[in-house]
Coordinates of C-alpha atoms in Angstrom, one line a residue:
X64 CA 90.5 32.3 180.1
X65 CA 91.5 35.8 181.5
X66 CA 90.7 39.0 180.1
X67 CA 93.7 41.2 179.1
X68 CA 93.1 43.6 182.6
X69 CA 92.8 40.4 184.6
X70 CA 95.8 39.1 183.1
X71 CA 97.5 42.1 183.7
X72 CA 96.4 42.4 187.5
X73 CA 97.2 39.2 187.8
X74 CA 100.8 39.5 186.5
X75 CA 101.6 43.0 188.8
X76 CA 100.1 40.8 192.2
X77 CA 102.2 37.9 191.5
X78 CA 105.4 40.0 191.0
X79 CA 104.5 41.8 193.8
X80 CA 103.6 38.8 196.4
X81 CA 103.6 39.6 199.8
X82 CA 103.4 43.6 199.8
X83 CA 100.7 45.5 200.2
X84 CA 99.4 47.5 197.2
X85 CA 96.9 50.1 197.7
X86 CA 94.0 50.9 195.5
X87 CA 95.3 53.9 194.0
X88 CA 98.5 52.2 193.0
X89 CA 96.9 49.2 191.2
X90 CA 95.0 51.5 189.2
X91 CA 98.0 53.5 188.0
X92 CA 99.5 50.3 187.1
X93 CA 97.2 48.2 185.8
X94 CA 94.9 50.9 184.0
X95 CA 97.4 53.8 183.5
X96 CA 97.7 56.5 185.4
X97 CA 95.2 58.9 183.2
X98 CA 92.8 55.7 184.0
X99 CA 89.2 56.8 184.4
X100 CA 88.2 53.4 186.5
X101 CA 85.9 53.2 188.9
X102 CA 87.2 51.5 192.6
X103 CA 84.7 48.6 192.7
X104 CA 86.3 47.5 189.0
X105 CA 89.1 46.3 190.6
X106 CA 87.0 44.8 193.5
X107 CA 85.3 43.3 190.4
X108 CA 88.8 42.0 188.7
X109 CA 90.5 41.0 191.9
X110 CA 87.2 38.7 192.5
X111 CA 87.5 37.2 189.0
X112 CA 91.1 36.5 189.6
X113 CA 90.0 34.5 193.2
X114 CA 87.8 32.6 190.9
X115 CA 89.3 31.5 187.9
X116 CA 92.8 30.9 189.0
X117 CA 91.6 29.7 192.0
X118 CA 93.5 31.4 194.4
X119 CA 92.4 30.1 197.7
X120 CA 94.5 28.7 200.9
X121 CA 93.7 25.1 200.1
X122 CA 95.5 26.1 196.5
X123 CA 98.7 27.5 198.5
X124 CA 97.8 31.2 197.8
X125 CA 95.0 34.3 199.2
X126 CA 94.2 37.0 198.0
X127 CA 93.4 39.4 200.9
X128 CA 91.4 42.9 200.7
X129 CA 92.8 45.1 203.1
X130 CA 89.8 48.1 203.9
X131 CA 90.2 51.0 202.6
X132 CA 94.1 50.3 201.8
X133 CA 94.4 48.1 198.5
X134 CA 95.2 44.1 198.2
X135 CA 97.8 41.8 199.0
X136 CA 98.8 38.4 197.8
X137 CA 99.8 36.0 199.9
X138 CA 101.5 32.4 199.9
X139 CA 100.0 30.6 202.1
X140 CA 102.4 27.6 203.4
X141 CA 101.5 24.5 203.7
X142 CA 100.8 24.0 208.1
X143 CA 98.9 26.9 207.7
X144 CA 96.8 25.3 205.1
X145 CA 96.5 21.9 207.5
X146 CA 95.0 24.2 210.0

């Protein structure tokens, strides 16, 4: 079962698959822009998410960390998952 803020996170990556979101710009969403949230508890929800939804390539979807940028979700098709 998610949390509400993983739920939420969850929600704004999947309508935003495939675009890169950057740190500052997940907060603001997610937490609200007056939002007084450290940057490793999104680290911290965005490795929840990997877990319980299981977003892996074998599952069809990843979940990449970009450095010092943000996060990007990615469908992963299926030759790429063969590979």
């Amino acid at each position: 079962m998610l949390k509400q803020k993983e739920f939420d996170l969850a929600v704004f990556l999947f309508r935003n698959i495939g675009r890169l979101l950057s740190r500052r710009h997940l907060l603001e969403a997610v937490w609200g822009i007056d939002a007084e949230v450290s940057s490793r508890s999104l680290d911290t929800h965005a490795s929840r998410l990997r877990s319980k939804l299981g977003i892996a390539p074998e599952n069809g979807y990843r979940l990449a960390a970009i450095y010092s940028v943000g996060y990007r979700l990615e469908a992963v098709c299926p030759a790429a998952r063969a590979a």
